[in-house]
PDB file of C-alpha atoms in Angstrom:
ATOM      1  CA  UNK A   1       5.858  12.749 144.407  1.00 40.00           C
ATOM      2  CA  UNK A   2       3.405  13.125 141.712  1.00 42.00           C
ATOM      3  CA  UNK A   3       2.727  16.768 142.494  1.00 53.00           C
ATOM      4  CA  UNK A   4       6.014  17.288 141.879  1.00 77.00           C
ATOM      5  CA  UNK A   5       6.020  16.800 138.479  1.00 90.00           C
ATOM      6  CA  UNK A   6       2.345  18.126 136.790  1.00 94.00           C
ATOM      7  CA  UNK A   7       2.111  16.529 133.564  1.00 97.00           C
ATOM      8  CA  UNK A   8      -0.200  18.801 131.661  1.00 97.00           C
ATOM      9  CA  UNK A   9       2.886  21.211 131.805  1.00 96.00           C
ATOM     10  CA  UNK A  10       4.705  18.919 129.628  1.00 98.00           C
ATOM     11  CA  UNK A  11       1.904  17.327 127.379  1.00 98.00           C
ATOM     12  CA  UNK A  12      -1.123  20.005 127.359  1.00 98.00           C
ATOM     13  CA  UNK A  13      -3.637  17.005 125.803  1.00 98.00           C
ATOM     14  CA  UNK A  14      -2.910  14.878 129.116  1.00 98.00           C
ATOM     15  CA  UNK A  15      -5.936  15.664 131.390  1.00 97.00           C
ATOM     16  CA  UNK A  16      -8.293  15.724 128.589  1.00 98.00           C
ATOM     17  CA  UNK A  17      -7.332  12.304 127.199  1.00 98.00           C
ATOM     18  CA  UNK A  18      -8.458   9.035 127.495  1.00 97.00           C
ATOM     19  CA  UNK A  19      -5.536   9.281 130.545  1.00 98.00           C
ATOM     20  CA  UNK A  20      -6.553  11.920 132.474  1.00 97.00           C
ATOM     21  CA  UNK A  21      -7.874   9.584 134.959  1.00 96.00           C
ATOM     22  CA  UNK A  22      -4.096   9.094 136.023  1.00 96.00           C
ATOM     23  CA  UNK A  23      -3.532  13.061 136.061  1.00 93.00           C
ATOM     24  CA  UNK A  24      -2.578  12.748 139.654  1.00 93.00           C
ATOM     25  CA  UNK A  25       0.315  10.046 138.811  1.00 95.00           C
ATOM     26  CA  UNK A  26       4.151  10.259 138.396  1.00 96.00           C
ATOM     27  CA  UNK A  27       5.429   9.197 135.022  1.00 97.00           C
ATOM     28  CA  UNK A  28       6.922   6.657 136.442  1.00 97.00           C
ATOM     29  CA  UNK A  29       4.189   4.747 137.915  1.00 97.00           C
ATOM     30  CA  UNK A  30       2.460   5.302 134.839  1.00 98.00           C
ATOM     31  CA  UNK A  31       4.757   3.414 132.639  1.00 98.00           C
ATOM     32  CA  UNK A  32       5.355   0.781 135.191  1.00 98.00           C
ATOM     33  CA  UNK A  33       1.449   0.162 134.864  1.00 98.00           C
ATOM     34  CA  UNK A  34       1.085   0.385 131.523  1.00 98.00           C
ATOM     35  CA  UNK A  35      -0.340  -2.952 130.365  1.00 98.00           C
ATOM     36  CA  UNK A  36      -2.834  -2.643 133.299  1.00 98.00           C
ATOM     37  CA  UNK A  37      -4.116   1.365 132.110  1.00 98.00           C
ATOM     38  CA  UNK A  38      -4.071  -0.253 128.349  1.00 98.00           C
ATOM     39  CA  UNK A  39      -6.267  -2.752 129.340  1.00 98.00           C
ATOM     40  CA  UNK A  40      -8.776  -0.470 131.353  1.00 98.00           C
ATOM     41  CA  UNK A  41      -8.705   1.648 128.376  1.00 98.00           C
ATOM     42  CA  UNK A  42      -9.419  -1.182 125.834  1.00 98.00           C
ATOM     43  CA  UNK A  43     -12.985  -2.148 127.924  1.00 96.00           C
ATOM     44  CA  UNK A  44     -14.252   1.431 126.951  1.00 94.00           C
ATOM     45  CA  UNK A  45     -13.179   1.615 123.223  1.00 96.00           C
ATOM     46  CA  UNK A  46     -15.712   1.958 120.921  1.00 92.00           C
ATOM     47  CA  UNK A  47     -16.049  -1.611 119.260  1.00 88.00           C
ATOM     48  CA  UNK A  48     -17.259  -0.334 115.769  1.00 95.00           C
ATOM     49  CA  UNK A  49     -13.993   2.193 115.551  1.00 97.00           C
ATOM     50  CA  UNK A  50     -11.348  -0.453 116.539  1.00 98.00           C
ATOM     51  CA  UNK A  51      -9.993  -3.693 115.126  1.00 97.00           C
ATOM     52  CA  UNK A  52      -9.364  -5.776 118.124  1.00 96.00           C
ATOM     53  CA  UNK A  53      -7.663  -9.413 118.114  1.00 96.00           C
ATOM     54  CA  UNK A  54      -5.441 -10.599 121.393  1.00 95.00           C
ATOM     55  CA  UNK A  55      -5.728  -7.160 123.279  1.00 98.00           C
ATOM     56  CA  UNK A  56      -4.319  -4.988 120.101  1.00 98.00           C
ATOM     57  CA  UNK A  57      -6.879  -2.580 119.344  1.00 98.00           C
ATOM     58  CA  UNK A  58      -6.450  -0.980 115.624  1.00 98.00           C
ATOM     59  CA  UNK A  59      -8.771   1.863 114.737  1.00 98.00           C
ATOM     60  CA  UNK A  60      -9.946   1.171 111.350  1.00 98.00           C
ATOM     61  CA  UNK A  61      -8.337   4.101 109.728  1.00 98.00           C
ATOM     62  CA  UNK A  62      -4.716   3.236 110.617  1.00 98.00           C
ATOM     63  CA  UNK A  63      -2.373   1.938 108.149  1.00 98.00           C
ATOM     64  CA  UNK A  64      -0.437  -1.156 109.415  1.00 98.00           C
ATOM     65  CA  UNK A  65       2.005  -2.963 107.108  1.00 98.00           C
ATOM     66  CA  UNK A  66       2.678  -6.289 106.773  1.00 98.00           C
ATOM     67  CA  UNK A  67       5.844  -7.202 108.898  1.00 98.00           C
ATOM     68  CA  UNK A  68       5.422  -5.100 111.597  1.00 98.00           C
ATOM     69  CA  UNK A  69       4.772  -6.666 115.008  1.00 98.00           C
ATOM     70  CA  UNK A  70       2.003  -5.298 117.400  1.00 98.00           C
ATOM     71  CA  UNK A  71       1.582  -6.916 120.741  1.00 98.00           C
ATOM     72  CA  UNK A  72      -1.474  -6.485 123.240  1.00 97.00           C
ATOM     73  CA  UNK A  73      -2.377  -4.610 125.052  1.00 98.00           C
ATOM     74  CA  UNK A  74      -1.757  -1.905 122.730  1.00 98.00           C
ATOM     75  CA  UNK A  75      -4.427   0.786 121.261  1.00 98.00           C
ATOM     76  CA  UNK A  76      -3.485   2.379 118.050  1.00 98.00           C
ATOM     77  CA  UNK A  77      -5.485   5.443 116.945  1.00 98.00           C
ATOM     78  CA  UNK A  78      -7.254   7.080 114.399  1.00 98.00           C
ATOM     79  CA  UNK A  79      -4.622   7.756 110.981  1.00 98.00           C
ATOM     80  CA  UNK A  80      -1.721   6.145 112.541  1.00 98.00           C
ATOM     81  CA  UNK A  81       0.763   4.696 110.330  1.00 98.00           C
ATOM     82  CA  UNK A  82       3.157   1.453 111.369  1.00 98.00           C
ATOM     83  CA  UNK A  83       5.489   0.358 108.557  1.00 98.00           C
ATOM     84  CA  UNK A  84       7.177  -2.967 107.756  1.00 98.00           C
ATOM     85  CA  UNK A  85       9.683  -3.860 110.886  1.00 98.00           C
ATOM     86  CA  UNK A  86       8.015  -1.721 113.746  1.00 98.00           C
ATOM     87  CA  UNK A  87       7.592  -3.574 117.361  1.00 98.00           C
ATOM     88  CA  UNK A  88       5.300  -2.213 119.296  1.00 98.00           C
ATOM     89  CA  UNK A  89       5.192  -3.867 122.742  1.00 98.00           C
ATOM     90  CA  UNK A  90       4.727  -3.782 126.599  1.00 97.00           C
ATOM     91  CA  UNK A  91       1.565  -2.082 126.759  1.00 98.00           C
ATOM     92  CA  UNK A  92       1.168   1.246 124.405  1.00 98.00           C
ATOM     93  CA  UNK A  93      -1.150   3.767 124.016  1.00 98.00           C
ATOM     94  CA  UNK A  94      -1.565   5.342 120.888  1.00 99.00           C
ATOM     95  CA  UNK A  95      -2.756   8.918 119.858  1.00 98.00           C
ATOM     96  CA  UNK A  96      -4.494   9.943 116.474  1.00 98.00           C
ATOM     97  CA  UNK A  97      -1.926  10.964 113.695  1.00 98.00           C
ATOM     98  CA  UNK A  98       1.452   8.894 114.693  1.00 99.00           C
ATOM     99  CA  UNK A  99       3.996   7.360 112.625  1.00 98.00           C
ATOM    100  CA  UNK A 100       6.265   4.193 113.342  1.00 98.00           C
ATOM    101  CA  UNK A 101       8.708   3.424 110.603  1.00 98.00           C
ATOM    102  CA  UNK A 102      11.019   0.947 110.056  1.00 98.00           C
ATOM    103  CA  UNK A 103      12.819  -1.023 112.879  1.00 98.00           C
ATOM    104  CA  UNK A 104      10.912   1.249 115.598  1.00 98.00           C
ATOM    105  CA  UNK A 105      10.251  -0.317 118.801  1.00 98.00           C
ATOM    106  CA  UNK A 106       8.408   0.865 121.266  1.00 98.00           C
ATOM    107  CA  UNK A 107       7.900  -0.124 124.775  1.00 98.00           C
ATOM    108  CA  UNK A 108       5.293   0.619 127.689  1.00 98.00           C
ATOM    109  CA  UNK A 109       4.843   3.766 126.437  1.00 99.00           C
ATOM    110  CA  UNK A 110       1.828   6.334 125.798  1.00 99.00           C
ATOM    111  CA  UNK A 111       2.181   8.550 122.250  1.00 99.00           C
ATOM    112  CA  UNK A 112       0.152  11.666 122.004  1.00 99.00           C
ATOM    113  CA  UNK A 113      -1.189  13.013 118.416  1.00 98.00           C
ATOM    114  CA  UNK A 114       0.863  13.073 115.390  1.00 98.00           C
ATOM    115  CA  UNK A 115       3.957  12.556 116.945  1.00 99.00           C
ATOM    116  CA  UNK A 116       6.908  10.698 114.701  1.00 98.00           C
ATOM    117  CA  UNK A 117       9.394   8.545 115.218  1.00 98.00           C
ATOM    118  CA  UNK A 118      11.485   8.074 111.910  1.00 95.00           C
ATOM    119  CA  UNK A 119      12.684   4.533 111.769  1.00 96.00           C
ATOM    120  CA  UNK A 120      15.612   2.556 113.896  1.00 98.00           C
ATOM    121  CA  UNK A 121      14.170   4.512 117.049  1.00 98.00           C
ATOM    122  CA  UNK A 122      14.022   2.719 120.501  1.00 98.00           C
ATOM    123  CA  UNK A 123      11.556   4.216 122.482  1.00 98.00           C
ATOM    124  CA  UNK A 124      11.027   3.061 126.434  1.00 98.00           C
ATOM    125  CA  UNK A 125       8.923   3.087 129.867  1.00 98.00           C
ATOM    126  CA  UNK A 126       8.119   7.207 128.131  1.00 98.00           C
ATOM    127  CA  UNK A 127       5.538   9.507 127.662  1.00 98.00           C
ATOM    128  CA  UNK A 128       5.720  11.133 124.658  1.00 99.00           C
ATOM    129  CA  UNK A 129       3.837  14.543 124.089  1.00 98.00           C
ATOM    130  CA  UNK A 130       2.316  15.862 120.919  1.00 99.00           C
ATOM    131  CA  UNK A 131       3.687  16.717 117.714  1.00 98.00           C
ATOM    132  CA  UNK A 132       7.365  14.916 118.761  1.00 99.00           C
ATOM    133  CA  UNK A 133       9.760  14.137 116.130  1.00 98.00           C
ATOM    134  CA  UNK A 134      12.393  11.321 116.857  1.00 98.00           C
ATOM    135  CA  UNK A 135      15.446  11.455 113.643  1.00 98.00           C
ATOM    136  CA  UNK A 136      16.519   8.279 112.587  1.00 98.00           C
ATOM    137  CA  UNK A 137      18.489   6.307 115.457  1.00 98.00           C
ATOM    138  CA  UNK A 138      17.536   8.598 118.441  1.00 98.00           C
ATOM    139  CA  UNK A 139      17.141   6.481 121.236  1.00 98.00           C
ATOM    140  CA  UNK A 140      15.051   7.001 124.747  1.00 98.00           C
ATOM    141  CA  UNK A 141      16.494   4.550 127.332  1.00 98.00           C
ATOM    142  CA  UNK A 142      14.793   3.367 129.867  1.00 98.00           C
ATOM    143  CA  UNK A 143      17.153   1.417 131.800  1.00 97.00           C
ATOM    144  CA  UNK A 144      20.885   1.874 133.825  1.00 95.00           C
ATOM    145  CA  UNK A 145      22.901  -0.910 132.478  1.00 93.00           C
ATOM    146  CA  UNK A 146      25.966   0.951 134.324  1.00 91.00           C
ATOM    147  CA  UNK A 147      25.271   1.329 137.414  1.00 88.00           C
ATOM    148  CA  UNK A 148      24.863  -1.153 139.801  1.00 93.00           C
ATOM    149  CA  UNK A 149      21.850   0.409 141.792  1.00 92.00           C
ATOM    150  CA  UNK A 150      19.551   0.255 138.774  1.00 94.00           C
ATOM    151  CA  UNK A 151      16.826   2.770 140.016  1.00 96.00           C
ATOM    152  CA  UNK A 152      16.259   5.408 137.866  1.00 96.00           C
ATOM    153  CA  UNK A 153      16.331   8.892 139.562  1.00 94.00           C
ATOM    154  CA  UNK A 154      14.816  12.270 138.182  1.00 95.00           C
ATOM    155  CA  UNK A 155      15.772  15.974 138.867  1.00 92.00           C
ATOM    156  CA  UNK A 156      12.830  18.226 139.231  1.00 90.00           C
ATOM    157  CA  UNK A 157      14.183  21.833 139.443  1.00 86.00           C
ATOM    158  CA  UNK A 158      17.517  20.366 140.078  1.00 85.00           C
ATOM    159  CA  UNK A 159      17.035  18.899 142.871  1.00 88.00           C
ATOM    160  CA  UNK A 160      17.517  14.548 143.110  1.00 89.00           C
ATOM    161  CA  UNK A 161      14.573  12.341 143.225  1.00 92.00           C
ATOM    162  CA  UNK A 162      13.833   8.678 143.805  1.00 92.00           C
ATOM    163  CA  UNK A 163      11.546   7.166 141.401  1.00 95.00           C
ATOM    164  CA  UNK A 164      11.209   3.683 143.234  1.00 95.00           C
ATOM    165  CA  UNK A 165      11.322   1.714 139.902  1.00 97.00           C
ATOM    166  CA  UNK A 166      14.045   0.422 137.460  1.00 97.00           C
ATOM    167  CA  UNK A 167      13.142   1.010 134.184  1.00 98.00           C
ATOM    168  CA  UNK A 168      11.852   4.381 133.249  1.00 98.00           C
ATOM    169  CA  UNK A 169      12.888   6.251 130.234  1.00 98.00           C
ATOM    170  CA  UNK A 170      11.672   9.730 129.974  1.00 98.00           C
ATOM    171  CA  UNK A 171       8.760  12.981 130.397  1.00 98.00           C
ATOM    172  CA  UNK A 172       8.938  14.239 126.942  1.00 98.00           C
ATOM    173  CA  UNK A 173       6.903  17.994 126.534  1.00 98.00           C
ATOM    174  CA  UNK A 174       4.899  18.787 123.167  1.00 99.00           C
ATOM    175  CA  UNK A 175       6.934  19.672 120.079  1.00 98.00           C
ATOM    176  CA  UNK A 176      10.140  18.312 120.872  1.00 98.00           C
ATOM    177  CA  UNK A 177      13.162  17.121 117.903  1.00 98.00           C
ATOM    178  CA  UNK A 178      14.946  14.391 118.996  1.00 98.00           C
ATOM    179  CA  UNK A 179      18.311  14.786 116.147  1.00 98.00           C
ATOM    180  CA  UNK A 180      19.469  11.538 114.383  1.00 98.00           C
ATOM    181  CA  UNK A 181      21.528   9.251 116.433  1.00 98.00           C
ATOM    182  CA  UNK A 182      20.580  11.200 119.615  1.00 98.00           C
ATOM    183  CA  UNK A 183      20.570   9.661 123.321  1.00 98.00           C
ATOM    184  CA  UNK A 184      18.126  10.473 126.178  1.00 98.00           C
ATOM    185  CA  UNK A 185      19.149   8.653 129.595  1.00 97.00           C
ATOM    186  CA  UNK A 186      16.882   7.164 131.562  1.00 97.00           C
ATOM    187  CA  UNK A 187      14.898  10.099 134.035  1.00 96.00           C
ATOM    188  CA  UNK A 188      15.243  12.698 131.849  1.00 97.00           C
ATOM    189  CA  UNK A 189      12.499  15.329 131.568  1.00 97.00           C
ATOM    190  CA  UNK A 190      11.778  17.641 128.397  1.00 98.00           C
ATOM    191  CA  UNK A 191      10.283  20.899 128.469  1.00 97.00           C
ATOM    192  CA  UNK A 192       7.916  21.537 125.538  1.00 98.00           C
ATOM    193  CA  UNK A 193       9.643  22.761 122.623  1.00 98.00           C
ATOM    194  CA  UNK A 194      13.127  21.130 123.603  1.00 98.00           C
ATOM    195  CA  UNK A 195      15.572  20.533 120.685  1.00 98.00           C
ATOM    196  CA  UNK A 196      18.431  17.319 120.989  1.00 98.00           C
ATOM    197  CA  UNK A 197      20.948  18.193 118.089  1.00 98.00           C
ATOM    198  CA  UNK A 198      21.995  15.209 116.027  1.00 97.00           C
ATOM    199  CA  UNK A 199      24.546  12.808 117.897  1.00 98.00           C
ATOM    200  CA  UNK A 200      24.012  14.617 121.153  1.00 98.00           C
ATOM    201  CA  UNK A 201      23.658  12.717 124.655  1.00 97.00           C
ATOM    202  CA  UNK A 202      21.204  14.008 127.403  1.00 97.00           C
ATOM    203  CA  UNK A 203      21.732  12.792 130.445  1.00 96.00           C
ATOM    204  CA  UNK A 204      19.841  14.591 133.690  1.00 93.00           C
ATOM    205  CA  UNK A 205      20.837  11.647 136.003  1.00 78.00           C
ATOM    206  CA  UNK A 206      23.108  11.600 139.173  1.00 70.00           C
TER     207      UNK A 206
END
């Protein structure tokens, strides 16, 4: 399955990054084993770059204010920015560059550099390429509240595919514009460059 789906083709940074050990991975088993790849990743941070209390890792030139809520394991990198009312939870990997604002949450999910999400974003069980900008209240779900077989399934060159898990939210490519008040489905994939316009839905399920 993971063949199926390379991820550099989405997120060019991936096999040079602190994750390119998982290269060879679906999406979806990354995400489901996100607190378990944060934590391997927090044993090999650099203790003199990083502010690290209960498994949340801080590099020391990201801006954090107060009322936001981090919870381990979680790295945030270098020039990040979290304002007052972001959750960040469930195991998160942070990139250099990226911006939370208000009432963001974000869950099991791994950010690459200077990506954005607004404020009153949900994020979940996603990758999230570089340079991504999420309007205010765009929404990645991860999960399928309406179905009654809750596994999430993918289409990879239109074709259906099993993913095995329930909560997975999506493969989103370098440079892509999420519009305000936008919804992803759960299983979707975006190709690099990809624009959602405001109050669209995107749903690639079946």
């Amino acid at each position: 399955m993971a063949t199926l789906i390379p991820i550099e083709r989405y997120i060019a940074a991936f096999p040079a990054s602190p994750l390119g050990a998982w290269a060879d991975a679906a999406p979806w088993a990354l995400t489901s084993n996100s607190e378990a790849i944060v934590r391997a990743l927090l044993a090999t941070l650099p203790v003199r770059d990083y502010m690290l209390a209960d498994e949340v890792a801080v590099h020391r030139s990201a801006v954090v204010e107060d009322g936001a809520v981090l919870k381990g394991p979680l790295i945030l990198g270098p020039h990040c920015f979290v304002a007052a009312g972001a959750y960040l939870r469930g195991g998160n990997w942070v990139d250099a560059h990226c911006a939370f604002g208000p009432g963001v949450e974000v869950k099991s999910s791994f950010v690459f550099a200077g990506s954005k999400f607004a404020h009153f974003n949900f994020v979940g069980d996603s990758l999230i390429g570089a340079g991504v900008n999420l309007e205010a209240g765009s929404i990645v779900c991860n999960y399928r509240n309406e179905l009654v077989d809750k596994e999430i399934n993918v289409r990879i060159d239109g074709a259906p595919h099993r993913t095995g898990v329930k909560k997975f939210g999506a493969l989103i490519g370098d440079g892509v514009r999420l519009g305000a008040n936008a919804v992803v489905a759960p299983g979707a994939l975006l190709a690099p460059g990809t624009v959602l316009q405001r109050a669209a839905l995107l749903d690639q399920g079946f």
